């Protein structure tokens, strides 16, 4: 019993499992008279000038107000008014994602000769009583003006001091959590430590991003699910003015330096990368309904070394790395190719001067609608998709493990000075990322506001091959046996690509309720997320053979056939889903109190409990059970 009680207490006090979903900003503060006494019922009205969106609140018995769930950016114009007092106006206010703007105003009575008007706003993003934890905000101005190498979010998340590439605060990239408009954009399955999914394509264009916030250690019960960084980004939205751009970016090998201290490096390989895109936003109904769209195409050639075979065969069996000549002879390659065509009806493709013709390419598209339903309710709906493809050479050296003894991998890479692979051993990786979000922000009264957020994302990575269905075959150089193996030649359907497919579907619903009670701002919420993972991985799905020498292989299909030194074939488990799906759910409940002790001191206390839910039964394996 004591152990269960302790576990429950730890779960309540710790924020785990669920994800940060911060998509807005807020304005908080006080209104007092010239003597410093609170003004009860004073009106604070903020207008987002570009869109005409209006937010309003009135002060409580302590003269405090809170306007939650506001659009980021600006400029805002804020009017502070009270009957019998002179209205004060503050202009050119910009709100930052996840960072409350603190405004403290002192009003003078009507007819009083003004000696000094006191209106203060906490513009500092570093020193702010409402700020909790280490965070870095990257604004739309910075995104527009700062240089970018890959036109990716990762170019800007590195601006945070705790960043080390994809890792933050010394953690592996898998311990980060990335949300765009509250939707999951993670490599959730864990095969990659990249910050974003979609290896061959950016899952969202940087031209569609309005602002990014990188949190390292926020004290906010709404945020959890990371021990590295919580990265929140929100997309652009339209306003009352039509605006847009058409853009293009181009880079080739001439943009790469090849002289160091007067010494010339070898001429770089021919490469090219170009991006074409556009964005457009504006009003559908002025002050009421707005749209934003963005589209982009990206294509690169020669920029991915893993998709280019630089090696040529030799005539004498002697490698010359300086001239990219491998030891594999042209005579052996021709003999194997002719045998495959004549005996097995299979053309393995070229063995020199080949590369994946596609390199990498992809498209991005995003559409967003913002609707000011009325003064109290505002709705935002967003959909985006990214589809990309990238080619790669055959997997380097790994292979199947013999049942008893013997070596596993070749000592030589399949594409190297020691070995040559035919072109049909290459594979393509196709990435598809689709995501949508719906957010409803409501002001229920001067003290109570609500945020409802529903999101969906589907992330898929599939391998394809240019080869017909055919075994993959490695041929050795004859100097080793089953205990030592040295690769010399490879052809066929890539060993790990047949049916290789990874799926990750994510759904989430979150509701946050914020209530102002005196000097206390209470935030309570409920959230639920479902993640479905599926991985179809059929190694040796078209079968695998390993022959000791070229001469041994050339006996295949003849009466004098020599057996391979290794053979493998994988069959899916009969009657079962080969994706072996796992569905995980996480339900969370939380409550937080931000207590404004003074205008310069805020104390935050919160508790959160999360419950993991296993939503499907795992496939049983009778052999393992027995």
Coordinates of C-alpha atoms in Angstrom, one line a residue:
X1 CA 0.0 0.0 0.0
X2 CA 2.8 2.4 0.9
X3 CA 4.6 1.6 -2.4
X4 CA 1.4 2.3 -4.4
X5 CA 0.8 5.6 -2.5
X6 CA 4.3 6.7 -3.2
X7 CA 4.0 5.8 -6.9
X8 CA 0.7 7.8 -7.2
X9 CA 2.3 10.8 -5.5
X10 CA 5.3 10.8 -7.8
X11 CA 3.0 10.5 -10.9
X12 CA 1.0 13.5 -9.6
X13 CA 4.1 15.7 -9.1
X14 CA 5.9 14.8 -12.3
X15 CA 5.1 15.8 -15.8
X16 CA 5.6 12.9 -18.1
X17 CA 4.5 11.3 -21.4
X18 CA 2.2 13.9 -22.8
X19 CA 3.2 16.7 -25.1
X20 CA 3.5 20.4 -25.0
X21 CA 0.7 22.2 -26.9
X22 CA 1.4 25.9 -26.6
X23 CA 0.1 27.9 -29.6
X24 CA -0.8 31.3 -28.2
X25 CA 0.3 34.2 -26.0
X26 CA -1.4 36.3 -23.4
X27 CA -1.5 39.8 -21.7
X28 CA -1.6 40.0 -17.9
X29 CA -1.2 42.9 -15.5
X30 CA -2.9 45.5 -13.2
X31 CA -4.7 48.8 -13.5
X32 CA -4.5 51.3 -10.6
X33 CA -5.2 54.9 -10.0
X34 CA -2.5 57.6 -9.5
X35 CA -2.3 56.7 -5.8
X36 CA -1.6 53.0 -6.5
X37 CA -5.1 51.8 -5.5
X38 CA -6.6 49.1 -7.7
X39 CA -9.4 50.1 -10.1
X40 CA -12.1 47.4 -10.0
X41 CA -13.9 46.8 -13.3
X42 CA -11.5 48.8 -15.5
X43 CA -11.6 47.7 -19.2
X44 CA -8.6 46.5 -21.1
X45 CA -9.0 46.2 -24.8
X46 CA -6.4 44.8 -27.2
X47 CA -6.7 45.0 -31.0
X48 CA -4.5 42.9 -33.3
X49 CA -4.0 45.7 -35.9
X50 CA -3.3 43.5 -39.0
X51 CA -6.4 41.4 -38.6
X52 CA -8.7 43.5 -36.5
X53 CA -9.1 40.7 -33.9
X54 CA -10.3 42.1 -30.6
X55 CA -9.6 40.8 -27.1
X56 CA -11.0 42.3 -23.9
X57 CA -11.0 41.9 -20.2
X58 CA -11.9 43.8 -17.0
X59 CA -10.1 44.0 -13.8
X60 CA -11.0 42.2 -10.6
X61 CA -11.1 43.4 -7.0
X62 CA -7.3 43.4 -6.9
X63 CA -7.2 45.5 -10.1
X64 CA -5.8 42.5 -12.1
X65 CA -6.7 41.2 -15.5
X66 CA -5.8 38.4 -17.8
X67 CA -6.4 38.0 -21.6
X68 CA -5.5 34.4 -22.6
X69 CA -5.2 32.5 -25.9
X70 CA -4.2 35.6 -28.0
X71 CA -2.7 35.6 -31.5
X72 CA 1.0 35.9 -31.5
X73 CA 2.8 38.8 -33.2
X74 CA 1.4 42.2 -33.7
X75 CA 1.4 45.1 -33.5
X76 CA -1.3 45.3 -30.9
X77 CA -3.0 48.6 -29.8
X78 CA -4.1 48.4 -26.1
X79 CA -6.7 50.8 -24.6
X80 CA -7.0 50.9 -20.8
X81 CA -10.2 52.8 -19.6
X82 CA -12.3 53.4 -16.5
X83 CA -15.3 55.7 -15.9
X84 CA -14.1 59.1 -14.6
X85 CA -10.5 58.4 -15.6
X86 CA -8.5 59.3 -18.7
X87 CA -8.1 56.4 -21.2
X88 CA -4.5 55.4 -21.8
X89 CA -3.4 53.8 -25.1
X90 CA -0.3 51.7 -25.6
X91 CA 0.7 51.0 -29.2
X92 CA 3.2 48.8 -31.1
X93 CA 3.0 45.8 -28.7
X94 CA 4.1 42.4 -30.1
X95 CA 3.3 39.1 -28.4
X96 CA 5.7 36.2 -28.3
X97 CA 4.7 32.6 -28.4
X98 CA 4.2 31.2 -24.9
X99 CA 5.6 34.4 -23.2
X100 CA 2.9 36.4 -21.4
X101 CA 3.2 40.2 -21.9
X102 CA 3.0 42.0 -18.5
X103 CA 1.2 45.4 -18.5
X104 CA 0.8 47.6 -15.5
X105 CA -1.1 50.8 -16.0
X106 CA -1.8 53.8 -13.6
X107 CA -4.8 56.1 -14.7
X108 CA -5.4 59.7 -13.7
X109 CA -8.8 61.1 -13.1
X110 CA -10.5 63.2 -15.8
X111 CA -9.6 66.9 -15.6
X112 CA -6.4 66.3 -13.6
X113 CA -3.4 68.1 -14.9
X114 CA -1.1 65.4 -16.1
X115 CA 2.4 65.4 -14.5
X116 CA 3.3 61.9 -15.5
X117 CA 1.4 59.0 -17.0
X118 CA 2.6 55.6 -15.8
X119 CA 2.1 52.7 -18.2
X120 CA 4.6 50.0 -18.1
X121 CA 4.9 46.8 -20.2
X122 CA 7.3 44.0 -19.7
X123 CA 8.9 43.9 -23.2
X124 CA 12.0 41.9 -22.2
X125 CA 11.9 38.3 -23.2
X126 CA 14.6 37.5 -20.7
X127 CA 13.7 39.3 -17.5
X128 CA 10.0 39.0 -17.0
X129 CA 8.1 38.0 -13.9
X130 CA 5.7 35.9 -15.9
X131 CA 8.5 33.9 -17.5
X132 CA 9.3 30.4 -16.2
X133 CA 12.3 28.4 -17.3
X134 CA 14.9 28.7 -20.0
X135 CA 13.4 29.4 -23.4
X136 CA 14.4 30.9 -26.8
X137 CA 11.9 32.6 -29.1
X138 CA 12.7 33.0 -32.8
X139 CA 10.4 35.6 -34.4
X140 CA 9.1 35.9 -38.0
X141 CA 11.5 38.8 -38.5
X142 CA 14.4 36.6 -37.6
X143 CA 13.2 33.7 -39.7
X144 CA 13.0 36.1 -42.7
X145 CA 16.4 37.8 -42.2
X146 CA 18.7 35.2 -40.8
X147 CA 20.7 33.0 -43.1
X148 CA 19.5 29.4 -43.5
X149 CA 21.5 26.5 -45.0
X150 CA 18.7 23.9 -45.3
X151 CA 15.6 26.1 -45.0
X152 CA 14.5 24.0 -42.0
X153 CA 13.3 24.7 -38.5
X154 CA 16.6 23.1 -37.3
X155 CA 18.5 26.1 -38.7
X156 CA 16.7 28.3 -36.2
X157 CA 16.3 26.0 -33.2
X158 CA 20.1 25.9 -33.0
X159 CA 20.0 29.6 -31.9
X160 CA 19.1 28.4 -28.4
X161 CA 22.3 28.4 -26.3
X162 CA 21.7 24.8 -25.1
X163 CA 21.6 23.4 -28.6
X164 CA 24.0 20.9 -30.0
X165 CA 22.7 20.1 -33.4
X166 CA 19.6 18.0 -33.0
X167 CA 20.2 17.6 -29.3
X168 CA 19.5 20.0 -26.5
X169 CA 20.8 20.3 -22.9
X170 CA 23.1 17.2 -23.6
X171 CA 20.2 14.9 -24.6
X172 CA 19.8 12.8 -27.7
X173 CA 17.4 14.2 -30.3
X174 CA 14.9 11.4 -29.6
X175 CA 14.2 13.1 -26.2
X176 CA 12.9 16.3 -27.8
X177 CA 9.3 17.0 -28.6
X178 CA 8.3 19.1 -31.6
X179 CA 4.8 20.5 -32.0
X180 CA 3.5 22.6 -34.9
X181 CA 0.2 24.3 -34.2
X182 CA 0.0 21.7 -31.4
X183 CA 0.3 18.7 -33.7
X184 CA 3.0 16.0 -33.3
X185 CA 6.0 16.3 -35.6
X186 CA 8.4 13.8 -34.0
X187 CA 10.4 10.8 -35.2
X188 CA 8.2 8.9 -32.7
X189 CA 9.3 5.4 -33.7
X190 CA 12.8 6.2 -32.8
X191 CA 14.8 5.0 -35.8
X192 CA 16.2 8.5 -36.3
X193 CA 17.4 11.2 -33.9
X194 CA 16.6 13.9 -36.5
X195 CA 14.6 16.7 -35.0
X196 CA 11.8 16.4 -37.7
X197 CA 10.4 13.4 -39.7
X198 CA 10.6 13.2 -43.4
X199 CA 14.3 12.5 -44.1
X200 CA 14.0 13.3 -47.8
X201 CA 11.8 16.4 -47.4
X202 CA 11.2 19.1 -44.8
X203 CA 7.8 18.3 -43.3
X204 CA 6.8 22.0 -43.4
X205 CA 8.2 24.9 -45.3
X206 CA 10.0 27.5 -43.3
X207 CA 8.0 30.2 -45.2
X208 CA 4.9 28.9 -43.5
X209 CA 6.3 29.4 -40.0
X210 CA 5.3 32.4 -37.9
X211 CA 7.3 31.9 -34.8
X212 CA 9.3 29.2 -32.9
X213 CA 9.9 28.7 -29.2
X214 CA 12.5 26.3 -27.8
X215 CA 11.8 25.4 -24.1
X216 CA 14.5 23.7 -22.1
X217 CA 13.0 23.6 -18.6
X218 CA 9.6 25.3 -18.5
X219 CA 7.6 25.2 -15.3
X220 CA 4.2 24.9 -17.0
X221 CA 1.9 21.9 -16.4
X222 CA 0.7 22.1 -20.0
X223 CA 4.2 21.1 -21.3
X224 CA 5.7 17.7 -20.9
X225 CA 7.0 14.7 -22.8
X226 CA 10.6 15.8 -23.2
X227 CA 13.9 15.8 -21.3
X228 CA 15.8 17.6 -24.1
X229 CA 13.8 20.5 -25.6
X230 CA 10.1 21.2 -26.1
X231 CA 9.9 22.9 -29.5
X232 CA 6.6 24.8 -30.2
X233 CA 6.0 26.4 -33.6
X234 CA 3.0 28.1 -35.1
X235 CA 2.2 28.7 -38.7
X236 CA 1.4 32.0 -40.5
X237 CA -2.1 33.3 -40.8
X238 CA -3.8 35.8 -43.1
X239 CA -4.9 39.3 -42.1
X240 CA -6.7 42.3 -43.6
X241 CA -4.1 43.0 -46.2
X242 CA -3.3 40.7 -49.1
X243 CA 0.4 39.8 -49.0
X244 CA 2.5 37.1 -50.5
X245 CA 5.7 36.2 -52.3
X246 CA 7.1 34.0 -55.0
X247 CA 10.6 32.7 -54.3
X248 CA 13.4 30.5 -55.7
X249 CA 16.7 29.3 -54.2
X250 CA 19.5 27.7 -56.2
X251 CA 22.8 26.2 -55.2
X252 CA 25.4 24.2 -57.0
X253 CA 29.0 23.0 -56.5
X254 CA 30.3 26.5 -57.3
X255 CA 29.0 27.6 -53.9
X256 CA 31.4 25.2 -52.2
X257 CA 35.0 26.4 -51.5
X258 CA 37.8 24.4 -52.9
X259 CA 40.9 26.4 -52.0
X260 CA 42.4 26.5 -48.5
X261 CA 45.5 28.6 -47.7
X262 CA 46.3 28.8 -51.4
X263 CA 46.0 25.0 -51.9
X264 CA 43.5 23.7 -54.4
X265 CA 41.3 20.8 -53.5
X266 CA 40.1 18.3 -56.1
X267 CA 37.3 19.6 -58.3
X268 CA 34.0 19.1 -56.5
X269 CA 31.4 16.7 -58.0
X270 CA 28.6 18.3 -59.9
X271 CA 25.7 19.0 -57.6
X272 CA 22.6 21.2 -57.7
X273 CA 19.7 22.0 -55.4
X274 CA 16.8 24.3 -56.2
X275 CA 13.6 25.3 -54.5
X276 CA 10.6 27.1 -56.0
X277 CA 7.7 28.2 -53.9
X278 CA 5.0 30.8 -53.1
X279 CA 2.9 32.0 -50.2
X280 CA -0.3 34.1 -50.2
X281 CA -2.5 35.4 -47.3
X282 CA -5.3 37.8 -47.0
X283 CA -8.9 38.5 -46.0
X284 CA -12.0 36.5 -47.1
X285 CA -14.2 38.8 -45.0
X286 CA -12.4 41.8 -43.5
X287 CA -11.9 41.6 -39.8
X288 CA -13.7 38.3 -39.8
X289 CA -12.3 35.5 -42.0
X290 CA -8.7 35.0 -43.3
X291 CA -6.7 32.5 -45.3
X292 CA -3.1 31.6 -45.8
X293 CA -1.6 29.1 -48.3
X294 CA 2.0 28.0 -49.1
X295 CA 3.4 25.6 -51.7
X296 CA 6.9 24.5 -52.5
X297 CA 8.9 22.1 -54.7
X298 CA 12.4 21.0 -53.9
X299 CA 14.8 19.0 -56.0
X300 CA 18.5 18.1 -55.4
X301 CA 20.9 16.1 -57.5
X302 CA 24.4 14.9 -56.5
X303 CA 24.0 16.4 -53.0
X304 CA 23.6 13.0 -51.4
X305 CA 26.8 11.0 -51.5
X306 CA 25.0 7.9 -50.4
X307 CA 23.2 7.9 -53.8
X308 CA 26.3 8.0 -56.0
X309 CA 28.6 5.2 -57.0
X310 CA 32.0 6.8 -57.5
X311 CA 33.9 3.5 -58.2
X312 CA 34.9 2.0 -61.5
X313 CA 36.1 -1.6 -62.2
X314 CA 39.7 -2.5 -62.8
X315 CA 41.2 -4.4 -65.6
X316 CA 43.9 -6.2 -63.5
X317 CA 42.2 -6.7 -60.1
X318 CA 44.3 -4.0 -58.4
X319 CA 42.5 -1.1 -56.7
X320 CA 43.6 2.5 -57.2
X321 CA 41.6 4.6 -54.7
X322 CA 43.2 7.9 -55.9
X323 CA 41.5 7.3 -59.3
X324 CA 38.4 5.7 -57.8
X325 CA 39.2 2.3 -59.3
X326 CA 38.0 -0.8 -57.4
X327 CA 39.7 -4.2 -57.4
X328 CA 36.6 -5.9 -58.9
X329 CA 37.4 -6.6 -62.5
X330 CA 35.4 -5.6 -65.5
X331 CA 35.7 -9.2 -66.9
X332 CA 34.1 -10.7 -63.7
X333 CA 31.3 -8.1 -63.7
X334 CA 30.5 -8.8 -67.4
X335 CA 30.6 -12.5 -66.8
X336 CA 28.1 -12.3 -63.9
X337 CA 25.8 -9.9 -65.7
X338 CA 25.7 -12.1 -68.9
X339 CA 25.0 -15.2 -66.8
X340 CA 22.1 -13.5 -65.0
X341 CA 20.5 -12.3 -68.2
X342 CA 21.0 -15.6 -70.1
X343 CA 20.3 -18.1 -67.4
X344 CA 18.0 -16.3 -65.0
X345 CA 16.4 -13.6 -67.2
X346 CA 17.5 -10.8 -64.8
X347 CA 19.4 -7.7 -65.8
X348 CA 21.2 -6.4 -62.7
X349 CA 21.7 -2.9 -64.2
X350 CA 24.9 -0.9 -64.6
X351 CA 28.0 -1.4 -62.5
X352 CA 29.7 2.0 -63.1
X353 CA 28.8 5.7 -63.7
X354 CA 25.4 5.3 -62.0
X355 CA 23.6 7.3 -59.4
X356 CA 20.0 7.6 -58.2
X357 CA 18.6 9.8 -61.0
X358 CA 16.1 11.3 -58.6
X359 CA 18.6 12.4 -56.0
X360 CA 16.0 13.8 -53.7
X361 CA 12.8 15.7 -54.5
X362 CA 9.6 16.6 -52.8
X363 CA 6.7 19.0 -52.4
X364 CA 5.1 20.9 -49.5
X365 CA 1.7 22.4 -49.2
X366 CA -0.1 24.2 -46.4
X367 CA -3.5 25.8 -46.1
X368 CA -4.9 27.7 -43.0
X369 CA -8.2 29.4 -42.2
X370 CA -8.7 31.8 -39.3
X371 CA -12.2 32.9 -38.3
X372 CA -13.2 35.5 -35.8
X373 CA -16.6 34.0 -35.0
X374 CA -17.4 36.9 -32.7
X375 CA -15.7 39.0 -30.0
X376 CA -15.5 35.9 -27.7
X377 CA -14.7 33.0 -30.0
X378 CA -11.9 32.5 -32.5
X379 CA -11.3 29.4 -34.6
X380 CA -8.2 28.3 -36.6
X381 CA -8.0 25.3 -38.9
X382 CA -4.8 24.2 -40.6
X383 CA -3.8 21.3 -43.0
X384 CA -0.4 20.5 -44.5
X385 CA 1.3 17.7 -46.3
X386 CA 4.8 16.9 -47.5
X387 CA 5.8 14.2 -49.9
X388 CA 9.4 13.4 -50.7
X389 CA 11.7 10.8 -52.1
X390 CA 15.4 10.1 -51.7
X391 CA 17.7 7.5 -53.2
X392 CA 20.5 5.6 -51.6
X393 CA 23.2 3.0 -52.4
X394 CA 22.9 -0.6 -51.2
X395 CA 23.4 -1.1 -47.4
X396 CA 27.1 -1.2 -46.7
X397 CA 28.2 -4.5 -45.3
X398 CA 25.6 -6.1 -43.0
X399 CA 24.1 -9.4 -43.7
X400 CA 22.3 -12.4 -42.0
X401 CA 23.9 -14.2 -39.1
X402 CA 24.6 -17.9 -39.5
X403 CA 22.8 -20.2 -37.1
X404 CA 26.0 -21.6 -35.7
X405 CA 29.4 -19.8 -35.7
X406 CA 30.8 -18.0 -38.7
X407 CA 31.0 -14.3 -39.5
X408 CA 28.1 -12.0 -40.0
X409 CA 29.1 -8.9 -41.9
X410 CA 31.7 -8.6 -44.7
X411 CA 34.9 -6.9 -43.8
X412 CA 34.4 -4.8 -47.0
X413 CA 31.7 -2.4 -47.9
X414 CA 29.6 -3.5 -50.8
X415 CA 30.4 -0.2 -52.6
X416 CA 34.1 0.5 -52.0
X417 CA 37.5 0.0 -53.5
X418 CA 37.1 -3.7 -52.6
X419 CA 33.6 -4.4 -54.0
X420 CA 31.2 -3.1 -56.6
X421 CA 27.4 -3.4 -56.6
X422 CA 25.1 -3.3 -59.6
X423 CA 22.7 -0.3 -59.9
X424 CA 19.5 -2.3 -59.1
X425 CA 20.7 -2.8 -55.6
X426 CA 19.9 0.8 -54.8
X427 CA 16.7 1.8 -53.0
X428 CA 14.4 4.8 -52.6
X429 CA 13.0 6.1 -49.4
X430 CA 9.6 7.7 -49.7
X431 CA 8.4 10.0 -46.9
X432 CA 4.9 11.2 -46.4
X433 CA 3.9 13.6 -43.6
X434 CA 0.3 14.8 -43.3
X435 CA -1.1 16.9 -40.4
X436 CA -4.1 18.9 -39.4
X437 CA -5.1 21.0 -36.4
X438 CA -8.3 22.7 -35.1
X439 CA -8.1 25.3 -32.3
X440 CA -11.0 27.1 -30.7
X441 CA -10.1 29.9 -28.3
X442 CA -13.0 31.3 -26.2
X443 CA -13.4 34.1 -23.7
X444 CA -16.3 33.0 -21.5
X445 CA -16.3 36.0 -19.2
X446 CA -13.9 38.6 -17.8
X447 CA -12.3 35.9 -15.6
X448 CA -12.7 32.7 -17.5
X449 CA -11.2 31.6 -20.9
X450 CA -10.9 28.3 -22.7
X451 CA -8.8 26.6 -25.3
X452 CA -9.9 23.5 -27.2
X453 CA -7.2 21.9 -29.4
X454 CA -7.6 18.8 -31.6
X455 CA -4.7 17.6 -33.8
X456 CA -3.8 14.8 -36.2
X457 CA -0.6 13.7 -37.9
X458 CA 0.4 10.8 -40.0
X459 CA 4.0 10.0 -40.7
X460 CA 5.1 7.3 -43.1
X461 CA 8.4 6.1 -44.5
X462 CA 8.4 3.5 -47.2
X463 CA 11.3 1.9 -49.1
X464 CA 11.0 0.9 -52.8
X465 CA 13.5 -0.7 -55.2
X466 CA 14.3 -0.2 -58.9
X467 CA 14.8 -4.0 -59.1
X468 CA 12.3 -6.7 -60.1
X469 CA 11.6 -9.3 -57.4
X470 CA 14.9 -11.2 -57.3
X471 CA 17.2 -12.6 -54.6
X472 CA 20.0 -10.4 -53.3
X473 CA 23.4 -12.0 -53.8
X474 CA 26.8 -11.3 -52.4
X475 CA 29.9 -12.8 -54.0
X476 CA 33.1 -13.1 -52.1
X477 CA 36.7 -13.0 -53.3
X478 CA 37.4 -16.6 -52.4
X479 CA 40.0 -15.9 -49.6
X480 CA 37.6 -16.6 -46.8
X481 CA 35.0 -19.1 -45.8
X482 CA 32.1 -19.1 -43.4
X483 CA 34.2 -17.7 -40.6
X484 CA 35.8 -14.9 -42.6
X485 CA 34.1 -13.2 -45.6
X486 CA 35.4 -10.5 -47.9
X487 CA 32.8 -9.0 -50.3
X488 CA 33.7 -8.6 -54.0
X489 CA 30.4 -8.1 -55.9
X490 CA 26.7 -7.6 -55.1
X491 CA 23.4 -7.6 -57.2
X492 CA 19.7 -8.1 -56.7
X493 CA 16.8 -6.6 -54.7
X494 CA 18.3 -4.7 -51.7
X495 CA 18.4 -6.9 -48.6
X496 CA 16.4 -4.7 -46.2
X497 CA 14.0 -2.9 -48.5
X498 CA 11.3 -5.5 -49.5
X499 CA 8.1 -4.4 -47.7
X500 CA 10.0 -2.0 -45.5
X501 CA 7.4 0.4 -44.2
X502 CA 7.1 2.5 -41.0
X503 CA 3.8 4.1 -39.9
X504 CA 3.1 6.6 -37.1
X505 CA -0.4 8.0 -36.6
X506 CA -1.1 10.5 -33.8
X507 CA -4.4 12.0 -32.5
X508 CA -4.7 14.4 -29.6
X509 CA -7.4 16.4 -27.9
X510 CA -6.6 19.0 -25.2
X511 CA -8.8 21.4 -23.3
X512 CA -7.3 24.1 -21.1
X513 CA -9.4 26.3 -18.8
X514 CA -8.0 29.5 -17.3
X515 CA -9.6 31.4 -14.4
X516 CA -8.5 34.7 -12.8
X517 CA -9.2 34.8 -9.0
X518 CA -7.7 37.8 -7.2
X519 CA -3.9 37.4 -7.5
X520 CA -4.2 33.8 -8.6
X521 CA -4.4 32.7 -12.3
X522 CA -5.6 29.1 -12.3
X523 CA -5.0 26.8 -15.3
X524 CA -6.6 23.4 -15.4
X525 CA -6.7 20.9 -18.2
X526 CA -7.5 17.5 -19.6
X527 CA -5.7 15.9 -22.5
X528 CA -5.6 12.6 -24.4
X529 CA -3.3 11.4 -27.1
X530 CA -3.2 8.2 -29.1
X531 CA -0.1 7.0 -31.0
X532 CA -0.2 4.1 -33.3
X533 CA 3.1 2.6 -34.6
X534 CA 3.5 0.0 -37.2
X535 CA 6.7 -1.4 -38.7
X536 CA 6.7 -3.9 -41.5
X537 CA 10.3 -5.1 -41.7
X538 CA 11.0 -8.3 -43.8
X539 CA 14.7 -8.7 -44.0
X540 CA 15.7 -11.1 -46.8
X541 CA 12.1 -10.8 -48.1
X542 CA 13.1 -11.8 -51.6
X543 CA 15.8 -14.2 -50.2
X544 CA 19.5 -13.8 -49.8
X545 CA 22.5 -15.9 -51.2
X546 CA 26.2 -15.7 -50.5
X547 CA 28.7 -17.4 -52.8
X548 CA 32.4 -17.8 -52.1
X549 CA 33.6 -16.9 -55.6
X550 CA 32.5 -15.7 -59.0
X551 CA 33.3 -19.1 -60.4
X552 CA 31.0 -20.8 -57.9
X553 CA 28.1 -18.4 -58.8
X554 CA 28.6 -19.0 -62.6
X555 CA 27.7 -22.7 -62.0
X556 CA 24.2 -21.8 -60.9
X557 CA 21.5 -23.3 -63.2
X558 CA 23.9 -25.9 -64.5
X559 CA 24.3 -29.6 -63.6
X560 CA 27.6 -28.8 -61.8
X561 CA 26.0 -26.1 -59.5
X562 CA 28.0 -25.2 -56.4
X563 CA 26.0 -24.5 -53.3
X564 CA 26.1 -21.1 -51.7
X565 CA 27.9 -20.7 -48.4
X566 CA 24.9 -19.0 -46.9
X567 CA 21.2 -18.7 -47.6
X568 CA 18.3 -16.8 -46.0
X569 CA 14.6 -16.2 -46.5
X570 CA 12.0 -14.5 -44.2
X571 CA 8.4 -15.4 -44.2
X572 CA 5.8 -13.2 -42.4
X573 CA 4.1 -14.9 -39.5
X574 CA 1.1 -16.7 -41.0
X575 CA -2.3 -15.1 -40.3
X576 CA -0.9 -12.0 -38.5
X577 CA -0.5 -8.4 -39.4
X578 CA 3.1 -8.0 -40.6
X579 CA 3.2 -4.4 -39.2
X580 CA 2.8 -5.7 -35.6
X581 CA 1.0 -2.5 -34.7
X582 CA 1.1 -1.0 -31.2
X583 CA -1.4 1.6 -30.1
X584 CA -0.5 3.7 -27.1
X585 CA -2.7 6.2 -25.3
X586 CA -1.9 8.7 -22.7
X587 CA -4.5 10.6 -20.6
X588 CA -3.5 13.6 -18.5
X589 CA -5.0 15.9 -15.9
X590 CA -3.3 18.9 -14.5
X591 CA -3.8 22.1 -12.4
X592 CA -1.6 25.1 -12.0
X593 CA -1.7 28.3 -9.9
X594 CA 0.3 31.4 -10.8
X595 CA 0.3 33.6 -7.8
X596 CA 1.3 37.2 -8.4
X597 CA 2.7 38.1 -5.0
X598 CA 3.7 41.5 -6.3
X599 CA 4.1 43.1 -9.7
X600 CA 7.7 41.8 -9.7
X601 CA 7.3 38.4 -8.1
X602 CA 5.2 35.5 -9.3
X603 CA 5.1 32.1 -7.6
X604 CA 3.9 29.1 -9.7
X605 CA 2.7 25.8 -8.2
X606 CA 1.3 23.0 -10.2
X607 CA 0.5 19.3 -10.2
X608 CA 0.0 16.9 -13.1
X609 CA -0.9 13.2 -13.4
X610 CA -0.5 11.1 -16.6
X611 CA -1.8 7.6 -17.2
X612 CA -0.3 5.4 -20.0
X613 CA -2.9 3.2 -21.7
X614 CA -2.1 0.2 -23.8
X615 CA -4.9 0.1 -26.4
X616 CA -4.3 -3.2 -28.2
X617 CA -3.0 -6.7 -27.4
X618 CA 0.4 -7.5 -28.7
X619 CA 0.7 -10.4 -31.1
X620 CA 1.5 -13.6 -29.3
X621 CA 4.3 -15.9 -30.6
X622 CA 3.6 -19.5 -29.6
X623 CA 7.2 -20.5 -30.2
X624 CA 8.4 -17.9 -27.6
X625 CA 5.6 -18.9 -25.2
X626 CA 6.6 -22.5 -25.4

